[in-house]
Tab-separated table of C-alpha atoms and ligand atoms in Angstrom:
chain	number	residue	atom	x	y	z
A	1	UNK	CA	48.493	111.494	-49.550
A	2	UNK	CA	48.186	112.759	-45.557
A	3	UNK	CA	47.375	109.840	-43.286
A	4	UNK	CA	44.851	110.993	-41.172
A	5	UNK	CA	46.348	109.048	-38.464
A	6	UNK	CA	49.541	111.609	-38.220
A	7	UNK	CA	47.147	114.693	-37.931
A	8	UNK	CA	46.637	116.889	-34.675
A	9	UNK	CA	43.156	117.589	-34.341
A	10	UNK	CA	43.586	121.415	-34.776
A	11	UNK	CA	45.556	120.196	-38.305
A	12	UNK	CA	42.684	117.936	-39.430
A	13	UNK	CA	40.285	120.994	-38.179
A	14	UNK	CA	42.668	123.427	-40.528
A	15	UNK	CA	42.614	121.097	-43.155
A	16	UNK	CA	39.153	120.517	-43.550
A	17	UNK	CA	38.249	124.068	-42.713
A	18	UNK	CA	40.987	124.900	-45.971
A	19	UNK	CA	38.941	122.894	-48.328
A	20	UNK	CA	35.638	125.131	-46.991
A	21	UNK	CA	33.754	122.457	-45.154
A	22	UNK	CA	32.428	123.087	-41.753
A	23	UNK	CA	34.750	122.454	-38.570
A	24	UNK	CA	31.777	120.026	-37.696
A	25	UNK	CA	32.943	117.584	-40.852
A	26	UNK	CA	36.307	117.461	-39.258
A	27	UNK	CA	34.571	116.943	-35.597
A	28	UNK	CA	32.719	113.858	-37.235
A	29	UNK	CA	36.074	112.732	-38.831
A	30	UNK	CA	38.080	112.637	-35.519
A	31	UNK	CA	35.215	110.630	-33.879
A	32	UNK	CA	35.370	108.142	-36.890
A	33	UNK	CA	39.121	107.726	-36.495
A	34	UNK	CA	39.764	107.554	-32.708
A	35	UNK	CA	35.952	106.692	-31.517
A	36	UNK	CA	35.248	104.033	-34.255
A	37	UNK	CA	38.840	102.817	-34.323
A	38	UNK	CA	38.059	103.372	-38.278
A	39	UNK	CA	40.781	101.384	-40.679
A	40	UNK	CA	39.954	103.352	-43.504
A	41	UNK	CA	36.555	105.813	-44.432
A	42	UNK	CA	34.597	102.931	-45.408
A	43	UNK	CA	31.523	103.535	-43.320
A	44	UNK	CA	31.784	107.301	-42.541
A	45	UNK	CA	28.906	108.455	-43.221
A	46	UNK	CA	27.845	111.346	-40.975
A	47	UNK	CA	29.703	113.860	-43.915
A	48	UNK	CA	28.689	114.986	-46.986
A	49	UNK	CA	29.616	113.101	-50.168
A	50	UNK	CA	31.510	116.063	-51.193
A	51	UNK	CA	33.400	116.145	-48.154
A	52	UNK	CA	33.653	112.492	-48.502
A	53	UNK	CA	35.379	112.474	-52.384
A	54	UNK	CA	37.718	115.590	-51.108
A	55	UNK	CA	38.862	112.946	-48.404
A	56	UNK	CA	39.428	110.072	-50.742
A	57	UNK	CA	41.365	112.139	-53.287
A	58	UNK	CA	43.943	113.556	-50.682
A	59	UNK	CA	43.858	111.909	-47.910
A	60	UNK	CA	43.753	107.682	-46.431
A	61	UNK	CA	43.649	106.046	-43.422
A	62	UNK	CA	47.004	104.778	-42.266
A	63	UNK	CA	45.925	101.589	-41.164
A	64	UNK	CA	48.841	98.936	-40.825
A	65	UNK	CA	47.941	95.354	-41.852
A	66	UNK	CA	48.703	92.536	-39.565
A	67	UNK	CA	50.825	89.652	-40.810
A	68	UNK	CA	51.118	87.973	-38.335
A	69	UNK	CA	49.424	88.050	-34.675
A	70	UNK	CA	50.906	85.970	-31.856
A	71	UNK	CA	50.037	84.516	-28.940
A	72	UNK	CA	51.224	83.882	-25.274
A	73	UNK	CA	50.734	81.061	-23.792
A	74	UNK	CA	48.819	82.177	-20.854
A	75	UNK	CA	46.733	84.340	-22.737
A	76	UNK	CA	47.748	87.860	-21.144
A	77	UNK	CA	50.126	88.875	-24.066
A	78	UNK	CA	49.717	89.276	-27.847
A	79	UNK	CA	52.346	90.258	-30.554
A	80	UNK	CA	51.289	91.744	-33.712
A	81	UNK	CA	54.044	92.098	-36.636
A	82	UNK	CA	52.694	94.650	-38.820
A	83	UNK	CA	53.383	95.539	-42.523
A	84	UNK	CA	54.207	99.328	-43.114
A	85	UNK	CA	53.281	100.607	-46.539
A	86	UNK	CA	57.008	100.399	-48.559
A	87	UNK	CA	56.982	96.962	-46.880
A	88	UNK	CA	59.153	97.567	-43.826
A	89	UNK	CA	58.128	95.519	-40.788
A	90	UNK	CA	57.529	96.442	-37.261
A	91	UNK	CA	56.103	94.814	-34.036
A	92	UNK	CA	53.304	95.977	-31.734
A	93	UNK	CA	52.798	94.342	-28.320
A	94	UNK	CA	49.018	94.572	-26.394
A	95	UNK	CA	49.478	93.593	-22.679
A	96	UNK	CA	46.464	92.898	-20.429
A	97	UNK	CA	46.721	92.690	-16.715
A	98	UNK	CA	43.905	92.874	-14.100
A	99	UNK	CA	41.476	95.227	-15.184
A	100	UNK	CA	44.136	97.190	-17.457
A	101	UNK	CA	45.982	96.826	-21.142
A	102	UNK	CA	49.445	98.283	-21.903
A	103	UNK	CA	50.015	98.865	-25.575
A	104	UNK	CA	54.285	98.990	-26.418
A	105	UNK	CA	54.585	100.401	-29.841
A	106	UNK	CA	57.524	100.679	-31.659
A	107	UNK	CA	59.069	104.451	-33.027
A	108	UNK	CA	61.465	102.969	-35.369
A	109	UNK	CA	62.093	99.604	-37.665
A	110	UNK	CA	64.962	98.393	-36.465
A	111	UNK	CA	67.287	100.627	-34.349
A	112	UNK	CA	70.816	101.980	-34.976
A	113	UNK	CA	71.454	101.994	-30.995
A	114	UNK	CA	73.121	98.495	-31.516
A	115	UNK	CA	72.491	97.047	-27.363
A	116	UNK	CA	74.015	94.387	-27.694
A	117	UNK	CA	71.126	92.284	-25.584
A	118	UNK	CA	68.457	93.963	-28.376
A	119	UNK	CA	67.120	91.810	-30.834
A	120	UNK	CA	66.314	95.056	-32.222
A	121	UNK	CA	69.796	96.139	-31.937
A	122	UNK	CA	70.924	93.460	-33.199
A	123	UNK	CA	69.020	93.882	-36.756
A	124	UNK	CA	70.495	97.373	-37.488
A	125	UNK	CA	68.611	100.435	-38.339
A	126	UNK	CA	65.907	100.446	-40.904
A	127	UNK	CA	63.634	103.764	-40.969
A	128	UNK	CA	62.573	105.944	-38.800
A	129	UNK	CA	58.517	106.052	-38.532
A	130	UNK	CA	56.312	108.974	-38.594
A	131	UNK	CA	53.435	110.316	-36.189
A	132	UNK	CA	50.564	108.042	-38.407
A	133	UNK	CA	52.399	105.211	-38.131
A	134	UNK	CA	52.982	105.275	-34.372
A	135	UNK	CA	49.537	106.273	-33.425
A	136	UNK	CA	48.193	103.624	-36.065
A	137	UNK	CA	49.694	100.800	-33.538
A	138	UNK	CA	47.485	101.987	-30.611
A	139	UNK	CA	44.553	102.323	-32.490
A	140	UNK	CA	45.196	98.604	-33.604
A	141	UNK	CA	45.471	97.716	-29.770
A	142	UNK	CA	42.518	99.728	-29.191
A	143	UNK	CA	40.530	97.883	-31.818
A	144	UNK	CA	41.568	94.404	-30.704
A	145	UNK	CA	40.189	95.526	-27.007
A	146	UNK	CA	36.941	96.833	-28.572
A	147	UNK	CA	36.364	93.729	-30.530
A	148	UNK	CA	37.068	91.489	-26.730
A	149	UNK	CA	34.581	94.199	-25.369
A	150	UNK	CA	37.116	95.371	-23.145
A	151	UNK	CA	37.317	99.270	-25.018
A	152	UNK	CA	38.228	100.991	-21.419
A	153	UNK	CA	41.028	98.314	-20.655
A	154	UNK	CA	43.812	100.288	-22.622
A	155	UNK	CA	45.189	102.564	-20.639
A	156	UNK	CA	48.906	102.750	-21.142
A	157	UNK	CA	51.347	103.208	-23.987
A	158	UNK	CA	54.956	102.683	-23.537
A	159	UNK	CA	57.191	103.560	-25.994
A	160	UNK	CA	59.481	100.234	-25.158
A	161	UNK	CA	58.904	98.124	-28.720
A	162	UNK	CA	61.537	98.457	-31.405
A	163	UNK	CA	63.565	101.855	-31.667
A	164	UNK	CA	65.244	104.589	-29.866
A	165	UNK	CA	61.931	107.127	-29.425
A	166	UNK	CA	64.082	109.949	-29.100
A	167	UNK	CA	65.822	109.337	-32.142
A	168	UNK	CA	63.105	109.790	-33.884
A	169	UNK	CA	61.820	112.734	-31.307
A	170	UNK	CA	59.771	115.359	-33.678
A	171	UNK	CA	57.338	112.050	-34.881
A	172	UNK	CA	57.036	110.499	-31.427
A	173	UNK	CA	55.738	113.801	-29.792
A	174	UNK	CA	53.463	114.306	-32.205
A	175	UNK	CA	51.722	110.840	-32.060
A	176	UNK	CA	51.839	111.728	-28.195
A	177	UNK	CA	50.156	114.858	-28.721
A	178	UNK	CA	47.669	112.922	-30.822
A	179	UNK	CA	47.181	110.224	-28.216
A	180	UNK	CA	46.306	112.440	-25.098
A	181	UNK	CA	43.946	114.567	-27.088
A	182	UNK	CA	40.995	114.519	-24.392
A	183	UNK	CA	38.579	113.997	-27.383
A	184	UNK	CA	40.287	111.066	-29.248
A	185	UNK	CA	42.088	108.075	-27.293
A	186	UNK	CA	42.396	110.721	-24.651
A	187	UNK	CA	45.475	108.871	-22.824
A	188	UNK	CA	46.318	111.782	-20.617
A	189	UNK	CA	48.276	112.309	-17.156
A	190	UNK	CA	50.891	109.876	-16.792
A	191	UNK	CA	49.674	107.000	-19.081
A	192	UNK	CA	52.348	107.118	-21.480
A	193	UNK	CA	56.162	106.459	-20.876
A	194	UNK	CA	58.885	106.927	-23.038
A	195	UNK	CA	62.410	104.599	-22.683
A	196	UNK	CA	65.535	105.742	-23.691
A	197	UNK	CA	68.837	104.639	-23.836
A	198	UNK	CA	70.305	107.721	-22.884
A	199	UNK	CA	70.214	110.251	-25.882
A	200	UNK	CA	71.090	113.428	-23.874
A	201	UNK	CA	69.602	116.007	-26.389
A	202	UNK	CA	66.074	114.446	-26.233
A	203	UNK	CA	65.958	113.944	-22.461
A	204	UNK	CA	67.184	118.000	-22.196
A	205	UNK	CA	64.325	118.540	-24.473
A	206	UNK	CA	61.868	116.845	-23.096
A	207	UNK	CA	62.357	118.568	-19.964
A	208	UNK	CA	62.519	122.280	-21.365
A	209	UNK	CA	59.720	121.657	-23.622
A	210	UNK	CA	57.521	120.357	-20.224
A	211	UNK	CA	56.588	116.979	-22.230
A	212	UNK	CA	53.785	115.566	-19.886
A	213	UNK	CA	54.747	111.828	-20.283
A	214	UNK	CA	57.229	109.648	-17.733
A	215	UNK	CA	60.478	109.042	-18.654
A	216	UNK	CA	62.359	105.454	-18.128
A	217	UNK	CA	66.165	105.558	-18.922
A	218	UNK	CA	67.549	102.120	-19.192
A	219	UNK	CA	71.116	102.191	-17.587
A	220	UNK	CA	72.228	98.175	-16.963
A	221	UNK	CA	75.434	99.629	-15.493
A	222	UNK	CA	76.882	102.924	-13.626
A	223	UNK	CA	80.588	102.260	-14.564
A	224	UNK	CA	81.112	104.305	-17.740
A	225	UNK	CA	83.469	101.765	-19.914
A	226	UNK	CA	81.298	98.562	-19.005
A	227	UNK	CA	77.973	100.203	-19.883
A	228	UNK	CA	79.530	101.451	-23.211
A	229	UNK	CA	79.993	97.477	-23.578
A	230	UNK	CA	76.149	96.657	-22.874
A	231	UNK	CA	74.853	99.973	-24.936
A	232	UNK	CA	77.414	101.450	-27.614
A	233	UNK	CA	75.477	104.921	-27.245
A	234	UNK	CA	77.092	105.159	-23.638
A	235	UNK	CA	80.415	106.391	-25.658
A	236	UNK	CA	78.515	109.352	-27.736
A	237	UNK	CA	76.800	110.592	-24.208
A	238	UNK	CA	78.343	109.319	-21.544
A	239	UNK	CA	77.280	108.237	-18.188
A	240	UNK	CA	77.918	111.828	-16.579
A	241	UNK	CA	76.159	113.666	-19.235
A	242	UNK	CA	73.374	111.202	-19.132
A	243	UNK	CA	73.146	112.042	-15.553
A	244	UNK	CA	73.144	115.435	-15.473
A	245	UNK	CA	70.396	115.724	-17.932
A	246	UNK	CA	68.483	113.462	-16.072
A	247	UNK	CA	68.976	116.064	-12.911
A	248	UNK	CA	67.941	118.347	-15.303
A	249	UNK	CA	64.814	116.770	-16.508
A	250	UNK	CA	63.924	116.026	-12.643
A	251	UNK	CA	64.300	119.728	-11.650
A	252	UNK	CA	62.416	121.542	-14.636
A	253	UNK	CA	59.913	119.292	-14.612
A	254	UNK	CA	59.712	118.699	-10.501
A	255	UNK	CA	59.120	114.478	-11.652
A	256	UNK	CA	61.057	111.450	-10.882
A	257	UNK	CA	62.704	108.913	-13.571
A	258	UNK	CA	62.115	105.557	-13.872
A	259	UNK	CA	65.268	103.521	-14.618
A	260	UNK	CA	65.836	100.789	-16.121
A	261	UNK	CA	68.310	97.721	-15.518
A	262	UNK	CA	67.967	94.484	-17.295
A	263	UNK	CA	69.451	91.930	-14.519
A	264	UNK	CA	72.129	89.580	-16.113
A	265	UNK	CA	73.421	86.782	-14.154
A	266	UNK	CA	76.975	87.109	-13.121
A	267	UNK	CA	77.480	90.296	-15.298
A	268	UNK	CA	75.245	93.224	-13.491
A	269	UNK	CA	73.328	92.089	-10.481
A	270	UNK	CA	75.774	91.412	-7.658
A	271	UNK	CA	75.236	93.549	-4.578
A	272	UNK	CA	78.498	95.971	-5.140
A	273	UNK	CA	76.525	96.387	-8.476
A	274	UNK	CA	73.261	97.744	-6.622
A	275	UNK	CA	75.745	99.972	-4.698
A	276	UNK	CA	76.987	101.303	-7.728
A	277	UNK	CA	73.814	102.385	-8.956
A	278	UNK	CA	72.516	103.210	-5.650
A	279	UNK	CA	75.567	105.695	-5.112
A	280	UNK	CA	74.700	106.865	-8.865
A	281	UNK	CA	71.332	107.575	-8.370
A	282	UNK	CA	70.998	108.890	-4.978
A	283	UNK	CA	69.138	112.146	-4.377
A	284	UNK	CA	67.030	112.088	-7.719
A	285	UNK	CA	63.454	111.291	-7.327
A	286	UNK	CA	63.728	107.921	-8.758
A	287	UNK	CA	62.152	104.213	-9.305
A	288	UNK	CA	64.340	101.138	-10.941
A	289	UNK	CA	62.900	98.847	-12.561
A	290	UNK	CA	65.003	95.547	-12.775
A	291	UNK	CA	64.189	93.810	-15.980
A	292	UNK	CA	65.670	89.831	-15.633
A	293	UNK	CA	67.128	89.333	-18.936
A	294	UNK	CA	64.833	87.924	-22.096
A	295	UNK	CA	66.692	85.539	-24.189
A	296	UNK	CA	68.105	86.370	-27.657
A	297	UNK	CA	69.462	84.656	-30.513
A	298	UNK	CA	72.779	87.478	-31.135
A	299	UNK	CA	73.947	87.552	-27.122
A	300	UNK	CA	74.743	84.523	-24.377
A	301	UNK	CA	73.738	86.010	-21.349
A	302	UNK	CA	71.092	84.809	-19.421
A	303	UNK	CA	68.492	86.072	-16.830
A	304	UNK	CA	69.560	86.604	-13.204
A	305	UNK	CA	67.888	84.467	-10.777
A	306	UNK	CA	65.192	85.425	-8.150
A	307	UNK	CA	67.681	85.443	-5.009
A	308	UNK	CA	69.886	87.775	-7.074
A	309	UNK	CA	66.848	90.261	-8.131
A	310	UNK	CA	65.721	90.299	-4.104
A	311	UNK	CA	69.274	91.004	-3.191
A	312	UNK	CA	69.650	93.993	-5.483
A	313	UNK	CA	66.092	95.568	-4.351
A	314	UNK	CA	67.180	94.836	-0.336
A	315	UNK	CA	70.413	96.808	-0.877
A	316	UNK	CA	68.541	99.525	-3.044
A	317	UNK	CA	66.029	99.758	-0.537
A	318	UNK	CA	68.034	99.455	2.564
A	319	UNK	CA	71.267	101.754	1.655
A	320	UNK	CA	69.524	104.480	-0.200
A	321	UNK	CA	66.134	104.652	0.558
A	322	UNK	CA	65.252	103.593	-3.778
A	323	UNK	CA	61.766	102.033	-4.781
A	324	UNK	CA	61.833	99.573	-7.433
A	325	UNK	CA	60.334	96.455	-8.721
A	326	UNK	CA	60.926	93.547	-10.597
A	327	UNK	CA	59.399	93.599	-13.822
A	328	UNK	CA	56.610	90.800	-14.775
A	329	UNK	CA	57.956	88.817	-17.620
A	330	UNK	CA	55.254	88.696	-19.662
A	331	UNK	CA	55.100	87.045	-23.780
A	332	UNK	CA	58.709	85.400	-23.866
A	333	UNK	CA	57.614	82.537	-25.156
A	334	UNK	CA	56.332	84.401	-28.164
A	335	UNK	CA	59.436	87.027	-28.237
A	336	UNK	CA	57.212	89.551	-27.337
A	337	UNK	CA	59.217	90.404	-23.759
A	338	UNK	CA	61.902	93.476	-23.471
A	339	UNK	CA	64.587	93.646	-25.770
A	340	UNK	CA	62.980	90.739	-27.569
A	341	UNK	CA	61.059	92.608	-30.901
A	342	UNK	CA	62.780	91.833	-34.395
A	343	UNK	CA	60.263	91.937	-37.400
A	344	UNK	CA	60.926	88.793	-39.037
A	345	UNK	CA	60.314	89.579	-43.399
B	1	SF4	S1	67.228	98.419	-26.252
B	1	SF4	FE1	66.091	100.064	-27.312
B	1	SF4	S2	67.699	101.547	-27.855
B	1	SF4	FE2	68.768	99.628	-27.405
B	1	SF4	S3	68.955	98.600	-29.384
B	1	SF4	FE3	67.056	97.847	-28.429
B	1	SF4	S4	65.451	99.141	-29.268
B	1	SF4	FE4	67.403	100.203	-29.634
């Protein structure tokens, strides 16, 4: 059966213009799904019941039931671990901050990028999942904001939760398609990001298929053999080939890269470090985000201290002229922060 929730609007237009119904059924049917937030065609009523059987025999709303929705303690953070339909689990995190929500959905259950600070990573790869099941996450972020009354609040997606996005690249640009369609969830210019670990083939594509959506590259370390330590990928494209695509993707696309370094104490975050990655960096339109390390059960290290964190951004600022911030942590108490998303069963 097609989930609706995986469909393009000019392929739900096609494919209820195919069954000889009126483009204006498949208008009403994209306003159900990404106006009303719909879970399944219950209440849809503004079609005909013969458009309405056609869409019960061949087609259902992907919704993805929650098992189990978490908390933070202060309130701003909320994890949902959601049940795919041959079982597999994901996680979906909804972030509020003033006046704004982030939604961080997850492109794959489990990941087979093995970080070794990843909870994710550390669970091995499962599956990857499709457009539906991506764009089903938001909606379910969406629908949590319309129920607090707060429907304008979400207006970011990041593709940071579990998986490698562009390991899974043909799904994940199609539920990014889906999600900036002007009509629908409409989450255009520069609202969504995708992360990476480095994988050089996507990044090149990205940028020579003009893919309007920020990229973040998560590097933790600019020496080749001790970032191959932190991120296995490192040895299948390498730190030079990671940065001439990212050149690349700067020049075709005349944008700047956000990347990313989770700080950990005593390992990455000294100031020869910060020159490292300054010297690395230099010349590419470019802000770093510096991610103090979130605790997991499979690795020891722990989170850099503040002193540490200002250190780094003084020498990135000072020497080279870089932006960058240090990132909020936000949910840790309810594994919900960066790196932290595992799917318990
Ligand atoms: S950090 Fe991202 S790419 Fe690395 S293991 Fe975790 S989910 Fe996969």
């Amino acid at each position: 059966m097609t989930d609706l929730y995986g469909l393009t609007r000019p392929e739900l237009n096609a494919l209820v213009e195919s069954w000889g119904f009126s483009p204006d059924h498949a208008a009403s049917l994209w306003r159900h799904l990404y106006l009303g937030l719909a879970s399944s065609l219950g209440d849809l009523r503004e079609v005909p019941a013969r458009v309405r059987s056609r869409l019960e025999a061949e087609t259902r709303v992907g919704d993805l039931p929650v098992r189990l929705e978490t908390a933070s303690s202060d309130g701003f953070t909320r994890k949902f671990l959601l049940e795919l339909a041959d079982g597999a689990r994901i996680e979906t995190v909804l972030m509020r901050f003033t006046g704004r929500a982030t939604a961080c959905v997850s492109s794959q259950a489990g990941c087979a990028m093995g970080c070794v600070f990843c909870a994710t990573g550390q669970m091995g790869f499962g599956r990857q999942l499709s457009a539906g099941e991506i764009v089903s996450q938001v909606v379910r972020a969406a629908r949590v904001l319309l129920a607090a009354r707060e429907p304008k609040r979400l207006r970011n997606v990041v593709f940071m939760g579990m998986g490698e996005p562009l390991h899974n690249y043909d799904a994940v640009m199609r539920a990014v398609d889906i999600l900036r369609d002007p009509s629908g969830l409409a989450l255009g210019a520069g609202r969504i990001t995708l992360s990476t670990v480095g994988v050089v083939p996507g990044i090149r594509r990205m940028a020579d298929e003009a893919r309007p959506i920020h990229l973040a590259v998560s590097l933790h370390s600019a020496d080749q053999e001790e970032r191959a330590l932190l991120v296995p990928a490192a040895r299948r494209w390498p730190l030079d080939e990671l940065m001439d695509a990212c050149r690349h993707f700067c020049s075709a696309l005349g944008r700047r890269i956000f990347f990313e370094w989770a700080l950990i104490e005593g390992r990455n975050d000294t100031a020869d470090h910060a020159h490292a990655v300054g010297r690395l960096i230099r010349g590419l339109p470019a802000h770093v985000n510096l991610i103090p390390l979130n605790p997991t059960a499979g690795y020891p290290g722990a989170p850099s201290r503040g002193e540490a964190a200002r250190r780094f951004q003084r020498v990135l600022a000072d020497d080279y002229g870089l932006p960058s911030t240090v990132r909020q942590r936000r949910g840790i108490d309810i594994g919900a922060g960066c790196g932290q998303l595992a799917a318990p069963a």
